[in-house]
Coordinates of C-alpha atoms and ligand atoms in Angstrom, one line a residue:
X1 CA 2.6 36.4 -8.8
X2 CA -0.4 39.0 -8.4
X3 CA 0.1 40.6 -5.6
X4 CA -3.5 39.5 -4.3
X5 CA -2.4 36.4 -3.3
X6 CA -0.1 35.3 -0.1
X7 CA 0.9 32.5 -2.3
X8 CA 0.3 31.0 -5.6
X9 CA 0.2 27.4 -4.5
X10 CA -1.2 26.3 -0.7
X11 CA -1.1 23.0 -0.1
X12 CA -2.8 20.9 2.4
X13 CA -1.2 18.1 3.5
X14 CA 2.6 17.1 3.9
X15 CA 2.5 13.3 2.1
X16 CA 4.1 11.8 -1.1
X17 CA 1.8 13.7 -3.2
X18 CA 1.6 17.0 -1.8
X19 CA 5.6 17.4 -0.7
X20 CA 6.0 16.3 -4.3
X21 CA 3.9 18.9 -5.4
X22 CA 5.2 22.1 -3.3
X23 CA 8.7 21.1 -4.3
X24 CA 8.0 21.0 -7.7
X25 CA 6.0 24.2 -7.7
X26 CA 8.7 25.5 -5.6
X27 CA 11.3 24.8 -8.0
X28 CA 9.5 26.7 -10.3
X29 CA 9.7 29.6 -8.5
X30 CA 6.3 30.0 -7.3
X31 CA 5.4 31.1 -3.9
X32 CA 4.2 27.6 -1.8
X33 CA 3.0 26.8 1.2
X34 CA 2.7 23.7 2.9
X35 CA 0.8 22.9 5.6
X36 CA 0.5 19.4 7.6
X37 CA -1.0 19.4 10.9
X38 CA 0.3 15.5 11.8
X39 CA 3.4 14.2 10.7
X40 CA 5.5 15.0 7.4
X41 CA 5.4 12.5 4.5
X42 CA 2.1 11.1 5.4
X43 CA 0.6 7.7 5.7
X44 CA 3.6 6.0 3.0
X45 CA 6.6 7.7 5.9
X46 CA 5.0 7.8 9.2
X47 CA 2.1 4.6 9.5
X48 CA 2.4 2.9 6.1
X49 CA 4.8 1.5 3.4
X50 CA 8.6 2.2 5.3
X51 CA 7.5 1.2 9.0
X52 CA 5.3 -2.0 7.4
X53 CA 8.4 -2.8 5.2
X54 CA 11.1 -3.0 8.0
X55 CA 8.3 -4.6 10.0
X56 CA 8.1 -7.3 7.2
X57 CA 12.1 -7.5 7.4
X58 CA 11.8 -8.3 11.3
X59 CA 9.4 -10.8 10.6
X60 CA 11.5 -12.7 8.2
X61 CA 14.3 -13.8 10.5
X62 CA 12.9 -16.7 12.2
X63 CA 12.9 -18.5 8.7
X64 CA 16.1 -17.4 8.0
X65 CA 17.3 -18.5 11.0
X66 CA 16.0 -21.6 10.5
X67 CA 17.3 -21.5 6.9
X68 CA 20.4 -21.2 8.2
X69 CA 21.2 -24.8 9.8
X70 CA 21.2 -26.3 6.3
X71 CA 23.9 -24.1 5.2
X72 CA 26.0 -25.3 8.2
X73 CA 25.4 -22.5 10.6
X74 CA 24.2 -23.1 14.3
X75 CA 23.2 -20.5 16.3
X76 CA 23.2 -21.6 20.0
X77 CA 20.3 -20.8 21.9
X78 CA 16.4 -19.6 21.3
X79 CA 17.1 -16.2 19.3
X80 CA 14.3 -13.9 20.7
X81 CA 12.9 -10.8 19.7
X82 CA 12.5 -7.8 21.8
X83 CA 9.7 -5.9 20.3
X84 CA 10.3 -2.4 22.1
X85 CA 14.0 -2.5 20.2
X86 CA 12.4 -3.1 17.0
X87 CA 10.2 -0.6 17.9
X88 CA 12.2 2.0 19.3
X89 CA 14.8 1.5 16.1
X90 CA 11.7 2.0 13.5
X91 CA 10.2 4.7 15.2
X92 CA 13.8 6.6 14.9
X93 CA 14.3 5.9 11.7
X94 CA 11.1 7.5 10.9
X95 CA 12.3 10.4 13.0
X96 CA 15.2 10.7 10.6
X97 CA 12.6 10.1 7.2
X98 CA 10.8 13.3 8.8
X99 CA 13.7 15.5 9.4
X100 CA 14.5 14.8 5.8
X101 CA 11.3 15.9 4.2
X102 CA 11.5 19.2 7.0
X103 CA 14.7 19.6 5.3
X104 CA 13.1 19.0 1.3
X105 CA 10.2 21.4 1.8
X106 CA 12.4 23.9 3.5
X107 CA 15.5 23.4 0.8
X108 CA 12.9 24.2 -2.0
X109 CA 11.6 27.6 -0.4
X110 CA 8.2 26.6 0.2
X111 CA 6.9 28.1 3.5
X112 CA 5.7 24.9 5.9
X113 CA 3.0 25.2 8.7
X114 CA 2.7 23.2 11.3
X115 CA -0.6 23.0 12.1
X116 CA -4.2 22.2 10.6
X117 CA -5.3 24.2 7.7
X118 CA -8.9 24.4 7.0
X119 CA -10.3 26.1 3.3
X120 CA -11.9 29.3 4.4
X121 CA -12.9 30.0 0.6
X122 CA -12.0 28.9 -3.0
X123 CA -8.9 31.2 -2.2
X124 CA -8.6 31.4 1.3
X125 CA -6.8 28.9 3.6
X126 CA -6.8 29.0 7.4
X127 CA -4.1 27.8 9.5
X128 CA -3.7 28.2 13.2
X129 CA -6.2 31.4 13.3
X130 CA -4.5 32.6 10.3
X131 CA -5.6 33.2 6.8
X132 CA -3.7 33.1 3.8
X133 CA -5.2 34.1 0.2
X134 CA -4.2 32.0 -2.3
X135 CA -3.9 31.6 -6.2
X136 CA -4.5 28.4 -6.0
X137 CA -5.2 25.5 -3.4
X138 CA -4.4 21.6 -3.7
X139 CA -5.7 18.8 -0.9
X140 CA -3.4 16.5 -0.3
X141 CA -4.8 15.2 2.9
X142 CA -4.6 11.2 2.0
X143 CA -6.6 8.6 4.0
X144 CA -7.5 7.4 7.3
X145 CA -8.2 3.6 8.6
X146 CA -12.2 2.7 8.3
X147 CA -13.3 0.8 11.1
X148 CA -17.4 -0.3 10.6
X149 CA -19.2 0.3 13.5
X150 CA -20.4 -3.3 15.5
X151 CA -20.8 -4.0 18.7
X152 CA -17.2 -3.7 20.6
X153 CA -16.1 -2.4 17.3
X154 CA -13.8 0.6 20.0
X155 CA -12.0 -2.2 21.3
X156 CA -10.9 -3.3 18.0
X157 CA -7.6 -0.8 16.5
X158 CA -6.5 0.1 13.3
X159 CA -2.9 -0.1 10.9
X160 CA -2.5 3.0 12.4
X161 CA -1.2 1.9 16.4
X162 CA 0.0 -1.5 14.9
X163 CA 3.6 1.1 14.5
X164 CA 2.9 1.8 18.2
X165 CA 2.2 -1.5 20.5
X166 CA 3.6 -1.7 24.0
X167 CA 4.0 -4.7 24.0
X168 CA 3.4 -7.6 21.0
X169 CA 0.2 -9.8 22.0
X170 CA 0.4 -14.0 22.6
X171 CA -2.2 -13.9 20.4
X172 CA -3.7 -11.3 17.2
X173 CA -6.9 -11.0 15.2
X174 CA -6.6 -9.6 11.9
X175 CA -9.7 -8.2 9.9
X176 CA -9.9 -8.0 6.6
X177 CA -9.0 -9.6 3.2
X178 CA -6.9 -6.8 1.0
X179 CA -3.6 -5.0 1.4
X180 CA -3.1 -4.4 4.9
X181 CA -4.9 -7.3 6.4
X182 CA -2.6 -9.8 4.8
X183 CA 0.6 -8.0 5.1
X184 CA -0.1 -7.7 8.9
X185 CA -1.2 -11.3 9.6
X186 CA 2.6 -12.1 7.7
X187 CA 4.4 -10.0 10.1
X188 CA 2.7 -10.9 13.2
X189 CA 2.9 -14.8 12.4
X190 CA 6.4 -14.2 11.6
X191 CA 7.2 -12.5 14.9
X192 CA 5.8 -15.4 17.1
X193 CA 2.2 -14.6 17.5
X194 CA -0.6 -16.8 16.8
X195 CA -2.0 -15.3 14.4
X196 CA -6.0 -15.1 13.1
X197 CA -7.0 -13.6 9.7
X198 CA -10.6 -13.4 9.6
X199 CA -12.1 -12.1 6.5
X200 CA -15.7 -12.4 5.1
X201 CA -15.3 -13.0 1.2
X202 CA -14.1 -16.8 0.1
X203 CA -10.9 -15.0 -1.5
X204 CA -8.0 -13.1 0.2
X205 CA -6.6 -10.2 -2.3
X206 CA -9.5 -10.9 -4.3
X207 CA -9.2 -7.7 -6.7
X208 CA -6.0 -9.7 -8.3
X209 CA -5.4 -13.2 -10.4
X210 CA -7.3 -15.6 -8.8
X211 CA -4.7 -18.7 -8.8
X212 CA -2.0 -16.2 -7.0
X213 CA -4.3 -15.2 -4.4
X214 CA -5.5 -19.2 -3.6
X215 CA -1.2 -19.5 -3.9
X216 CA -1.0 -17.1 -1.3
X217 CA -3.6 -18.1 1.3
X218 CA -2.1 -21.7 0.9
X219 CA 1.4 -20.2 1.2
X220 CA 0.1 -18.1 4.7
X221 CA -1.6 -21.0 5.9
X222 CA 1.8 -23.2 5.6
X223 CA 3.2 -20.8 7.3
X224 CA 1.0 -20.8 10.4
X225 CA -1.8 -17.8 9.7
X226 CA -5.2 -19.4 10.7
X227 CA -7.5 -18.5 7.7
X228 CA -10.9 -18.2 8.8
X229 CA -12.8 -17.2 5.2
X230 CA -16.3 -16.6 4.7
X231 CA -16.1 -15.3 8.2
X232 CA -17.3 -12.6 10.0
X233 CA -17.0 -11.1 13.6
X234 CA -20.4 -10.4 15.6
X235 CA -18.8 -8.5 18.8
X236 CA -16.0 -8.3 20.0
X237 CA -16.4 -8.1 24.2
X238 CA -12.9 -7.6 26.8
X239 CA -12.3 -10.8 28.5
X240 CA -9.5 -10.2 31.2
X241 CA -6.3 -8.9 30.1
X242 CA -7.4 -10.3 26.4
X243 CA -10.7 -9.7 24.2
X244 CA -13.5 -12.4 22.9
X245 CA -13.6 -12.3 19.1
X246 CA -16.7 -13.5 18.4
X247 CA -17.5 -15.2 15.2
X248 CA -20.4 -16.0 12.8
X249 CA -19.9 -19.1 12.7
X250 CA -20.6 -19.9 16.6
X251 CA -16.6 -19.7 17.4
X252 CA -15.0 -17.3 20.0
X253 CA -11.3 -16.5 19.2
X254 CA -9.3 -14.9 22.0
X255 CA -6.6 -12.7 20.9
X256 CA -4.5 -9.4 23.0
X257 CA -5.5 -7.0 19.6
X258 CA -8.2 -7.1 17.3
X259 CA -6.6 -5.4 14.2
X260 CA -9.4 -4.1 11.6
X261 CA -7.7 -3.3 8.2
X262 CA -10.7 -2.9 6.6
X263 CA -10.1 -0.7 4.1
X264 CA -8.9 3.4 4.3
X265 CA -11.5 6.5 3.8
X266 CA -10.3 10.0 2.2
X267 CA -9.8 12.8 5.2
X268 CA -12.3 15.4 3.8
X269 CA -13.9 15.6 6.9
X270 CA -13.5 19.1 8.8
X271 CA -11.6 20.4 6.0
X272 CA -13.6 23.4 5.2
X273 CA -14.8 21.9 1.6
X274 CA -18.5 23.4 2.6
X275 CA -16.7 26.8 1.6
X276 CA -15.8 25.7 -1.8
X277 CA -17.7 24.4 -4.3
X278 CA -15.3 20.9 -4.3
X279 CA -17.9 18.0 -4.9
X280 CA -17.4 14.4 -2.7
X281 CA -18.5 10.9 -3.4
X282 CA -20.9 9.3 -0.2
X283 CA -17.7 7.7 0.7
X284 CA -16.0 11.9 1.6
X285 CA -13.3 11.3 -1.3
X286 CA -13.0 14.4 -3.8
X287 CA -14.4 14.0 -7.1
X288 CA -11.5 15.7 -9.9
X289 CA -11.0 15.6 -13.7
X290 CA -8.3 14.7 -15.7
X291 CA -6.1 17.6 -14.5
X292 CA -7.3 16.9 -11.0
X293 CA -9.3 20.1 -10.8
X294 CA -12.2 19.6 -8.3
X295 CA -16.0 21.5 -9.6
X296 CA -14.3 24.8 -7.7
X297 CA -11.4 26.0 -10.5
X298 CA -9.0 27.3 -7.5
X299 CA -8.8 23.9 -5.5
X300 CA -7.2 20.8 -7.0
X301 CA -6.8 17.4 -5.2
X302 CA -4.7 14.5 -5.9
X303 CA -3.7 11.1 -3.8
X304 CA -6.0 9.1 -1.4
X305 CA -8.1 11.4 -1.1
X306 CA -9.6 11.1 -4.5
X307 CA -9.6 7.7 -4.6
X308 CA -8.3 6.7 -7.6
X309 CA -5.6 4.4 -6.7
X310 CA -4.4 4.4 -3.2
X311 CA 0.0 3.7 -3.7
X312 CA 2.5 6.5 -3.2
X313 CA 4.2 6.1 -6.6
X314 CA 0.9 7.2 -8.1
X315 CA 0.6 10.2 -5.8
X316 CA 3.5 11.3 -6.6
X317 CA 3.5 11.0 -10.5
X318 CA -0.1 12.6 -10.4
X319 CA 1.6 15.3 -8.6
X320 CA 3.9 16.0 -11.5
X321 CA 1.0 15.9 -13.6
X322 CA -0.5 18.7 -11.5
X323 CA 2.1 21.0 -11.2
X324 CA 3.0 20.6 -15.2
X325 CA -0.5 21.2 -16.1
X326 CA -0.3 24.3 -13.9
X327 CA 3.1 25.6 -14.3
X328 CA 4.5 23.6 -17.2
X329 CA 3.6 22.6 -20.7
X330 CA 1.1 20.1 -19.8
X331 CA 3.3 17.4 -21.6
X332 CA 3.5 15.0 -18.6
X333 CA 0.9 12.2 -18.3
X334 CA -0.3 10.0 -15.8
X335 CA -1.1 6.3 -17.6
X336 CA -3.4 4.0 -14.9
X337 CA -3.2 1.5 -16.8
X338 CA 0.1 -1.2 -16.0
X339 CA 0.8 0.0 -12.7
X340 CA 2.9 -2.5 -11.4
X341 CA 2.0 -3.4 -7.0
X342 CA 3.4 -5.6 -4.5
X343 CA 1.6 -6.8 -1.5
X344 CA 4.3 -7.4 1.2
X345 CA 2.4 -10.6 2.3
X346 CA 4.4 -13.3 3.1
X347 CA 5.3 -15.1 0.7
X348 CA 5.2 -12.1 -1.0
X349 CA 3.5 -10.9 -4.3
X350 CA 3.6 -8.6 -7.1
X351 CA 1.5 -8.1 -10.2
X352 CA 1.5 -6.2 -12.9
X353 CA -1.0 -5.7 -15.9
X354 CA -4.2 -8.0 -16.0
X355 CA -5.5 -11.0 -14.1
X356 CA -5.9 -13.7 -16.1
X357 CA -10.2 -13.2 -15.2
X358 CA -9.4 -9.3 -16.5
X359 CA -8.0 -10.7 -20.0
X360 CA -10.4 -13.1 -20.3
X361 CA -13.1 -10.6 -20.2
X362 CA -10.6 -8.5 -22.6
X363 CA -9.5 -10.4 -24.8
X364 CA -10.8 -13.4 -27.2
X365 CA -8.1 -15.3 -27.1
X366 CA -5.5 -15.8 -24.2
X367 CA -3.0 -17.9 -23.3
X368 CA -1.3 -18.6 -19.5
X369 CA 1.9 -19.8 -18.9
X370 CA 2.3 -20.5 -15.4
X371 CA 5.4 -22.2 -13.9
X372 CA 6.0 -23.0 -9.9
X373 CA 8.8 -24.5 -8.7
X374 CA 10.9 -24.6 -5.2
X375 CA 13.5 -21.6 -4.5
X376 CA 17.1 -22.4 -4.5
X377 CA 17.6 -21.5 -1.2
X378 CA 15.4 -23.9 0.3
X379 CA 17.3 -27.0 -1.0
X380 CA 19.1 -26.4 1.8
X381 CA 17.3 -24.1 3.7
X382 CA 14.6 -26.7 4.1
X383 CA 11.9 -24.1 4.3
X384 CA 8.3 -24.6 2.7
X385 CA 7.5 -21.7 0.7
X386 CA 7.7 -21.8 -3.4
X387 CA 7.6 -19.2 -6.2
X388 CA 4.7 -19.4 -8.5
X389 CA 4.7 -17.0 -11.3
X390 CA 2.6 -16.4 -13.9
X391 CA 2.2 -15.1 -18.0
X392 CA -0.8 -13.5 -19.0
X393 CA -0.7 -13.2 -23.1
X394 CA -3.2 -11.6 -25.9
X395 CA -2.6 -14.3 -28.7
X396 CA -3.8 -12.0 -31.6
X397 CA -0.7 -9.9 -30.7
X398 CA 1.4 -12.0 -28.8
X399 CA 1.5 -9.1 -26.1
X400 CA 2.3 -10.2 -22.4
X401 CA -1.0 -8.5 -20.7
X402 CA -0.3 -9.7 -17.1
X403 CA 2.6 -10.8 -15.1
X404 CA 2.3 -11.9 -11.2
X405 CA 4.7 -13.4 -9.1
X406 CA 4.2 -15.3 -5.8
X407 CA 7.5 -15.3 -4.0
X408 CA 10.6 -14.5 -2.6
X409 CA 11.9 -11.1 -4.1
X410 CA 8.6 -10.9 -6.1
X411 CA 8.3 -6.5 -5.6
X412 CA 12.0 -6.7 -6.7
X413 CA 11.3 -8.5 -10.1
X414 CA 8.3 -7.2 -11.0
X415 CA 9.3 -3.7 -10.8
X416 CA 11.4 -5.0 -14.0
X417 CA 9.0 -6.2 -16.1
X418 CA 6.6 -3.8 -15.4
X419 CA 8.6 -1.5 -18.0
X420 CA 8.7 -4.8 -20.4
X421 CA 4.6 -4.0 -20.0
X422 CA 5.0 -0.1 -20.5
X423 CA 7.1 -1.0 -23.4
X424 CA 4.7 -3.3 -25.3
X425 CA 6.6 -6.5 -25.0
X426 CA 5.5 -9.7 -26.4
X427 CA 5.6 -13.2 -25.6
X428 CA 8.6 -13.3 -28.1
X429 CA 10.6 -10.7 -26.7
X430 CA 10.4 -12.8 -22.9
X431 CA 11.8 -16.1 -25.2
X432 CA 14.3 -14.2 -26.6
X433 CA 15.7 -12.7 -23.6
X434 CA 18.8 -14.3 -22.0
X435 CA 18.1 -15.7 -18.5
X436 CA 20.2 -15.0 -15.1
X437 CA 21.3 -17.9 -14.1
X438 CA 20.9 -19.0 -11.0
X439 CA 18.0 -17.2 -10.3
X440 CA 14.1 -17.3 -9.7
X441 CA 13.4 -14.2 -12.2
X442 CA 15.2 -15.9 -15.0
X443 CA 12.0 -18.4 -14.9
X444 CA 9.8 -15.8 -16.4
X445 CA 11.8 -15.6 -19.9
X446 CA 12.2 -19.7 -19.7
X447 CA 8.3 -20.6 -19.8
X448 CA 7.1 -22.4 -23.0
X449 CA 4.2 -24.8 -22.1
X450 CA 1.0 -23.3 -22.1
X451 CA -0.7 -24.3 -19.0
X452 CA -3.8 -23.1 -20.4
Ligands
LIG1 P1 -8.5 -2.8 0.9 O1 -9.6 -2.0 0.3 O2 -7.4 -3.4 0.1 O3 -9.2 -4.1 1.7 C1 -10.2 -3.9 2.6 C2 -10.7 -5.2 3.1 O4 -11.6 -5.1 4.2 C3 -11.4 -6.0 2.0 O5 -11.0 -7.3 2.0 C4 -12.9 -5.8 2.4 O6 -13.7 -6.9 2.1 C5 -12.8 -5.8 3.9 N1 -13.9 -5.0 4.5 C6 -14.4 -3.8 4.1 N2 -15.4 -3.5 4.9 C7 -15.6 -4.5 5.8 C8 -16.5 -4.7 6.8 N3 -17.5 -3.8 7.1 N4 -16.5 -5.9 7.5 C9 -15.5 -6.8 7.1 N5 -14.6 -6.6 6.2 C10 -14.6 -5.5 5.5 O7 -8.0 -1.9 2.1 P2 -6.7 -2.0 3.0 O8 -7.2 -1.3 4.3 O9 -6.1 -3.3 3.1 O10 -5.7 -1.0 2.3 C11 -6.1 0.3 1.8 C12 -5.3 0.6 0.6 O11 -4.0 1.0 1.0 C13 -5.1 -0.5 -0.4 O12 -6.2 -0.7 -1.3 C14 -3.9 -0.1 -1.1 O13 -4.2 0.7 -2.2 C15 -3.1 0.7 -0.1 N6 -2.0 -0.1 0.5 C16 -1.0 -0.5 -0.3 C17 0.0 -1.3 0.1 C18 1.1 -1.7 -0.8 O14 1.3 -1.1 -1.8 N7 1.9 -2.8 -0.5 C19 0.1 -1.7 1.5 C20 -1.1 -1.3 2.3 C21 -2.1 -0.6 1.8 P3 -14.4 -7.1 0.7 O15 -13.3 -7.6 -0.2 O16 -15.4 -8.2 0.9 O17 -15.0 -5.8 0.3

């Protein structure tokens, strides 16, 4: 390291992609800092994907439960749910996640600051009155719930103090038609509240396949969720101990929370950037090239905060992209393309590759193979839901283009054929491939009729 510099790599922000980074940088014996001025691991640890996931887990019991009976159990009384336990317990175990990552940044050498770090300069970074020069600077600041601004619109709250309630409402409006919106209305409605979704396009998850998002919204709606689409909220107004959600379409809903999940914005704001020559879209989100360089060639920025695509996994690999291009060979790649998701809406979903609208615009000549069918354990069970899945394939080269699952387990097989995807698999490698039997995943190398 020139000796000019306090550090060679300063990083601001302790999530996936920036821990993943100072590690990495760290390992290859460059000097690192980190600093986080909230919570470490970010948005994925703290108020996102692990909290939302056990969330999803606590909402699932009630169906279980009920499940249960036609597999000869009884369970004598009402089981209830005490919401500060669950809580209390996910709020600990997040304790214990942050400890870890204390432990991963520390274990790796990289110096940590706790505190807000501001850029001062394309070299300079300022933490707690402090200023460090250094070689280079990455932003890994993520992204922060956007509320729009309406009438009552401080009344409503965000993702963010969903981890936090005091106490779980009767009754819940939920904002919104992507990610969050419809993962929260699951979890809610699971856990006993009447539960409102409330968006203002005519189709929830719209930015995947079509048919799975109408599967879902019918799968919700069996489920109790009131849909209300083409639907949007006027004021919201207090009204006693609850608040008036006030509709479009002339109709007041009365709820304890008004949760707005529409949509996250990059945290640029504050940082400092004025110093620096780093360029932002209108929406604050940091424009970068192919090696993640921002227009000032000190400062680099990857995750949420540029607004590519907003999932951990992605952080992270860009991350490893970054420090490579920097410190390596330059040999690892970041491929956008195929990147498998699951939205932990209930019944679940995961996708990966094209919609069947993407391939039609794509390709020439498609073919869908779609299959939907009862899971085993509802024989029994007795529940509602089913498992619809779906083949997506280019007929010039019999390549699968798109996979998507509506179901039980659906993140958990899906994950799978993403690297049947990576790997170029066609429709004849799925036939030839020996099924697990009994089980819902084995459906997807069973399908032969065309549906379409
Ligand atoms: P999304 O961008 O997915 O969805 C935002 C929703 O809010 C859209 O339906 C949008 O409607 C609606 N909306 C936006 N502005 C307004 C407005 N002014 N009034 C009414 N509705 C509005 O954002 P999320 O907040 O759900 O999630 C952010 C990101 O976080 C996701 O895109 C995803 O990348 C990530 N995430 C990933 C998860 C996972 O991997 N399981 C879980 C949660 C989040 P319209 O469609 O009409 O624009």
């Amino acid at each position: 390291m020139t000796t000019e510099f306090d550090y060679d790599l300063f990083v601001i922000g302790a999530g996936s992609g920036g821990v993943r980074a100072a590690r990495m940088a760290a390992s290859k014996g460059k000097r690192v800092a980190v600093a986080e001025e909230r919570y470490l691991g970010g948005t994925c640890v703290n108020v996102g994907c692990v909290p939302k996931k056990l969330f999803v887990y606590a909402s699932q019991f009630p169906e279980l439960f009920h499940s249960s009976k036609g597999f000869g159990w009884s369970i004598p009384g009402q089981p209830t749910l005490d919401w500060a336990t669950l809580r209390d317990n996910k709020s600990a175990e997040i304790e214990r996640l942050n400890g870890i990552y204390n432990n991963l940044i520390n274990n790796s050498g990289a110096d940590l600051f706790d505190g807000r770090a501001t850029v001062a300069g394309p070299h300079l970074v300022q933490v707690n009155d402090k200023v460090y020069r250094a070689k280079t600077i990455l932003i890994a600041t993520g992204g922060w719930p956007y509320i729009p601004e309406f009438p009552g619109s401080e009344l409503a709250i965000s993702s963010n103090e969903m981890f936090f309630l005091e106490s779980l409402p009767q009754r819940a409006v939920v904002v919104g038609g992507g990610y969050i919106a419809v993962e929260f209305a699951g979890i809610l409605n699971g856990l006993g509240v009447e539960t409102h979704l409330v968006y203002r396009g005519q189709n929830l998850l719209k930015s995947f396949d079509l048919e799975m998002g109408a599967r879902i919204t019918e799968g919700m709606v069996a489920k109790g969720v009131q849909v209300h689409l083409s639907t949007q909220i006027n004021e919201i107004r207090q009204d006693g101990d609850e608040l008036a959600v006030v509709l479009d379409n002339g109709h007041t809903l009365k709820a304890g929370i008004a949760l707005y999940a529409t949509g996250r914005q990059a945290n640029t704001a504050r940082l400092g950037l004025e110093n620096s020559a780093v360029v932002m879209r209108p929406n604050g989100s940091i424009v970068v090239d192919n090696h993640f360089a921002t227009a000032e060639p000190s400062i680099y920025a990857l995750g949420d905060v540029i607004d590519r695509v907003q999932l951990t996994p992605v952080a992270i690999q860009e991350a490893m992209v970054l420090v490579d291009h920097l410190y390596g060979d330059g040999s690892v790649q970041i491929d956008y393309s195929d990147i498998p998701t699951a939205v932990f809406c209930q019944p679940e979903f995961a996708t990966v590759g094209l919609s069947e609208e993407q391939a039609r615009e794509e390709y020439t000549d498609i073919a869908v193979y779609l299959s939907d069918f009862k899971p085993m354990l509802q024989t029994l069970g007795g529940g509602a839901e089913r498992i619809t899945m779906k083949l997506v394939v280019d007929n010039q080269t019999d390549r699968v283009v798109g996979c998507h699952m509506v179901g039980e387990h659906a993140a958990e097989i899906i994950q799978g054929l993403g690297i049947a995807l990576k790997a170029g698999a066609t429709k004849a490698h799925f036939d030839a491939t020996v099924g697990i039997h009994p089980s819902a995943a084995e459906e997807f190398v069973t399908m032969r009729e065309r549906a379409r």
